[in-house]
PDB file of C-alpha atoms in Angstrom:
ATOM      1  CA  UNK A   1       1.916  20.817 -10.073  1.00  0.00           C
ATOM      2  CA  UNK A   2       3.382  17.799 -11.563  1.00  0.00           C
ATOM      3  CA  UNK A   3       6.389  16.484 -11.935  1.00  0.00           C
ATOM      4  CA  UNK A   4       7.508  14.919 -15.264  1.00  0.00           C
ATOM      5  CA  UNK A   5       8.727  11.285 -15.937  1.00  0.00           C
ATOM      6  CA  UNK A   6       7.839   7.884 -14.379  1.00  0.00           C
ATOM      7  CA  UNK A   7       9.619   6.889 -11.892  1.00  0.00           C
ATOM      8  CA  UNK A   8      12.910   4.738 -12.878  1.00  0.00           C
ATOM      9  CA  UNK A   9      12.867   0.718 -12.018  1.00  0.00           C
ATOM     10  CA  UNK A  10      15.490   0.598  -8.977  1.00  0.00           C
ATOM     11  CA  UNK A  11      13.027   3.410  -7.124  1.00  0.00           C
ATOM     12  CA  UNK A  12       9.853   1.376  -8.096  1.00  0.00           C
ATOM     13  CA  UNK A  13      11.616  -1.593  -6.678  1.00  0.00           C
ATOM     14  CA  UNK A  14      11.812  -0.211  -3.201  1.00  0.00           C
ATOM     15  CA  UNK A  15       8.589   1.078  -3.111  1.00  0.00           C
ATOM     16  CA  UNK A  16       7.300  -2.980  -3.715  1.00  0.00           C
ATOM     17  CA  UNK A  17       9.239  -4.154  -1.278  1.00  0.00           C
ATOM     18  CA  UNK A  18       8.564  -1.385   0.815  1.00  0.00           C
ATOM     19  CA  UNK A  19       4.506  -1.958  -0.134  1.00  0.00           C
ATOM     20  CA  UNK A  20       4.784  -5.841   0.893  1.00  0.00           C
ATOM     21  CA  UNK A  21       6.549  -5.567   4.115  1.00  0.00           C
ATOM     22  CA  UNK A  22       4.103  -3.564   4.752  1.00  0.00           C
ATOM     23  CA  UNK A  23       0.916  -6.088   3.724  1.00  0.00           C
ATOM     24  CA  UNK A  24       3.058  -8.877   5.945  1.00  0.00           C
ATOM     25  CA  UNK A  25       3.301  -6.785   8.845  1.00  0.00           C
ATOM     26  CA  UNK A  26      -0.184  -6.402   8.972  1.00  0.00           C
ATOM     27  CA  UNK A  27      -1.285  -9.845   8.205  1.00  0.00           C
ATOM     28  CA  UNK A  28       0.890 -11.111  10.916  1.00  0.00           C
ATOM     29  CA  UNK A  29      -0.645  -8.610  13.538  1.00  0.00           C
ATOM     30  CA  UNK A  30      -3.996  -9.492  12.334  1.00  0.00           C
ATOM     31  CA  UNK A  31      -3.127 -13.131  13.225  1.00  0.00           C
ATOM     32  CA  UNK A  32      -1.152 -12.538  15.926  1.00  0.00           C
ATOM     33  CA  UNK A  33      -4.167 -10.363  17.675  1.00  0.00           C
ATOM     34  CA  UNK A  34      -6.955 -11.148  16.257  1.00  0.00           C
ATOM     35  CA  UNK A  35      -9.112  -7.871  13.818  1.00  0.00           C
ATOM     36  CA  UNK A  36     -10.754  -5.605  15.624  1.00  0.00           C
ATOM     37  CA  UNK A  37     -12.581  -1.934  14.993  1.00  0.00           C
ATOM     38  CA  UNK A  38      -9.219   0.404  15.746  1.00  0.00           C
ATOM     39  CA  UNK A  39      -7.272  -2.531  14.533  1.00  0.00           C
ATOM     40  CA  UNK A  40      -8.669  -2.275  10.975  1.00  0.00           C
ATOM     41  CA  UNK A  41      -8.932   1.665  10.845  1.00  0.00           C
ATOM     42  CA  UNK A  42      -4.942   1.851  12.372  1.00  0.00           C
ATOM     43  CA  UNK A  43      -4.341  -0.178   9.123  1.00  0.00           C
ATOM     44  CA  UNK A  44      -6.347   1.938   7.006  1.00  0.00           C
ATOM     45  CA  UNK A  45      -4.191   5.500   8.114  1.00  0.00           C
ATOM     46  CA  UNK A  46      -1.252   4.571   7.990  1.00  0.00           C
ATOM     47  CA  UNK A  47      -2.472   2.569   4.240  1.00  0.00           C
ATOM     48  CA  UNK A  48      -2.997   5.936   2.822  1.00  0.00           C
ATOM     49  CA  UNK A  49      -0.518   7.840   4.887  1.00  0.00           C
ATOM     50  CA  UNK A  50       1.816   5.350   2.773  1.00  0.00           C
ATOM     51  CA  UNK A  51      -0.196   6.662  -0.302  1.00  0.00           C
ATOM     52  CA  UNK A  52       0.029  10.226   0.220  1.00  0.00           C
ATOM     53  CA  UNK A  53       3.611  10.477   0.856  1.00  0.00           C
ATOM     54  CA  UNK A  54       4.116   8.411  -2.265  1.00  0.00           C
ATOM     55  CA  UNK A  55       1.807  10.659  -4.098  1.00  0.00           C
ATOM     56  CA  UNK A  56       3.764  13.698  -2.159  1.00  0.00           C
ATOM     57  CA  UNK A  57       7.517  12.245  -3.161  1.00  0.00           C
ATOM     58  CA  UNK A  58       6.605  11.054  -6.619  1.00  0.00           C
ATOM     59  CA  UNK A  59       3.789  13.941  -8.155  1.00  0.00           C
ATOM     60  CA  UNK A  60       4.250  17.593  -6.429  1.00  0.00           C
ATOM     61  CA  UNK A  61       7.581  20.157  -6.864  1.00  0.00           C
ATOM     62  CA  UNK A  62       9.170  22.254  -4.796  1.00  0.00           C
ATOM     63  CA  UNK A  63       7.260  24.314  -2.675  1.00  0.00           C
ATOM     64  CA  UNK A  64       4.816  22.559  -2.481  1.00  0.00           C
ATOM     65  CA  UNK A  65       6.486  19.105  -1.708  1.00  0.00           C
ATOM     66  CA  UNK A  66       8.487  20.663   1.217  1.00  0.00           C
ATOM     67  CA  UNK A  67       5.311  22.108   2.611  1.00  0.00           C
ATOM     68  CA  UNK A  68       2.859  18.718   2.199  1.00  0.00           C
ATOM     69  CA  UNK A  69       5.717  17.036   3.554  1.00  0.00           C
ATOM     70  CA  UNK A  70       5.876  19.013   6.806  1.00  0.00           C
ATOM     71  CA  UNK A  71       1.742  18.504   6.991  1.00  0.00           C
ATOM     72  CA  UNK A  72       1.819  14.842   6.204  1.00  0.00           C
ATOM     73  CA  UNK A  73       4.953  14.610   9.180  1.00  0.00           C
ATOM     74  CA  UNK A  74       2.796  16.568  11.259  1.00  0.00           C
ATOM     75  CA  UNK A  75      -0.077  14.248  10.891  1.00  0.00           C
ATOM     76  CA  UNK A  76       2.438  11.506  11.612  1.00  0.00           C
ATOM     77  CA  UNK A  77       3.301  12.826  14.165  1.00  0.00           C
ATOM     78  CA  UNK A  78       0.140  13.782  15.965  1.00  0.00           C
ATOM     79  CA  UNK A  79      -1.021  10.228  15.810  1.00  0.00           C
ATOM     80  CA  UNK A  80       1.088   8.614  17.844  1.00  0.00           C
ATOM     81  CA  UNK A  81       1.467  11.838  20.532  1.00  0.00           C
ATOM     82  CA  UNK A  82      -2.171  12.384  19.813  1.00  0.00           C
ATOM     83  CA  UNK A  83      -4.423  10.287  19.404  1.00  0.00           C
ATOM     84  CA  UNK A  84      -2.681   6.916  20.358  1.00  0.00           C
ATOM     85  CA  UNK A  85      -2.478   8.165  24.147  1.00  0.00           C
ATOM     86  CA  UNK A  86      -6.251   8.966  23.841  1.00  0.00           C
ATOM     87  CA  UNK A  87      -7.096   5.445  22.551  1.00  0.00           C
ATOM     88  CA  UNK A  88      -4.835   4.509  25.304  1.00  0.00           C
ATOM     89  CA  UNK A  89      -7.191   5.989  27.849  1.00  0.00           C
ATOM     90  CA  UNK A  90      -3.860   8.191  29.327  1.00  0.00           C
ATOM     91  CA  UNK A  91      -3.281  12.164  29.524  1.00  0.00           C
ATOM     92  CA  UNK A  92      -2.916  13.824  26.253  1.00  0.00           C
ATOM     93  CA  UNK A  93      -1.454  17.722  27.815  1.00  0.00           C
ATOM     94  CA  UNK A  94       1.987  16.333  27.434  1.00  0.00           C
ATOM     95  CA  UNK A  95       1.543  15.145  23.554  1.00  0.00           C
ATOM     96  CA  UNK A  96      -0.271  18.058  22.336  1.00  0.00           C
ATOM     97  CA  UNK A  97       1.826  20.710  24.047  1.00  0.00           C
ATOM     98  CA  UNK A  98       5.295  18.539  21.997  1.00  0.00           C
ATOM     99  CA  UNK A  99       2.774  17.766  19.157  1.00  0.00           C
ATOM    100  CA  UNK A 100       2.372  21.880  18.737  1.00  0.00           C
ATOM    101  CA  UNK A 101       5.877  22.843  19.064  1.00  0.00           C
ATOM    102  CA  UNK A 102       6.999  20.040  16.961  1.00  0.00           C
ATOM    103  CA  UNK A 103       4.343  20.931  13.909  1.00  0.00           C
ATOM    104  CA  UNK A 104       4.982  24.324  14.617  1.00  0.00           C
ATOM    105  CA  UNK A 105       9.005  24.170  14.356  1.00  0.00           C
ATOM    106  CA  UNK A 106       8.835  22.083  10.993  1.00  0.00           C
ATOM    107  CA  UNK A 107       6.509  24.558   9.670  1.00  0.00           C
ATOM    108  CA  UNK A 108       9.261  27.751  10.728  1.00  0.00           C
ATOM    109  CA  UNK A 109      11.925  25.700   9.329  1.00  0.00           C
ATOM    110  CA  UNK A 110       9.782  25.237   6.120  1.00  0.00           C
ATOM    111  CA  UNK A 111       9.445  28.708   5.628  1.00  0.00           C
ATOM    112  CA  UNK A 112      12.715  29.807   6.314  1.00  0.00           C
ATOM    113  CA  UNK A 113      14.139  27.313   4.154  1.00  0.00           C
ATOM    114  CA  UNK A 114      11.690  27.417   1.134  1.00  0.00           C
ATOM    115  CA  UNK A 115      12.418  31.931   1.680  1.00  0.00           C
ATOM    116  CA  UNK A 116      16.447  31.221   1.327  1.00  0.00           C
ATOM    117  CA  UNK A 117      17.031  27.670  -1.135  1.00  0.00           C
ATOM    118  CA  UNK A 118      17.262  28.857  -4.133  1.00  0.00           C
ATOM    119  CA  UNK A 119      15.055  26.349  -6.717  1.00  0.00           C
TER     120      UNK A 119
END
């Protein structure tokens, strides 16, 4: 399901500004803390997530768009609540419980929203 037409000039400028700010922040982080394997992997994950979000927002329609939004949000929350504690060497049980609860609630909300809202 592809949305027709290209985005207008206003959203395109915002997108370029966001990507430029992200590049500057990543470069500042690499200059301040040096380059190691974990920072390269995490940067690649954040960039891939950014491209995925941009693709979902510009190239998909409802109802697929809402389900993909939930999946991307679940992935991002999983990075923060599960993957980061694993990298730091701490326990993940609370993060795992929070991540599964938030992801389940978002999925149930999306299913209910798609059933009740007109297209």
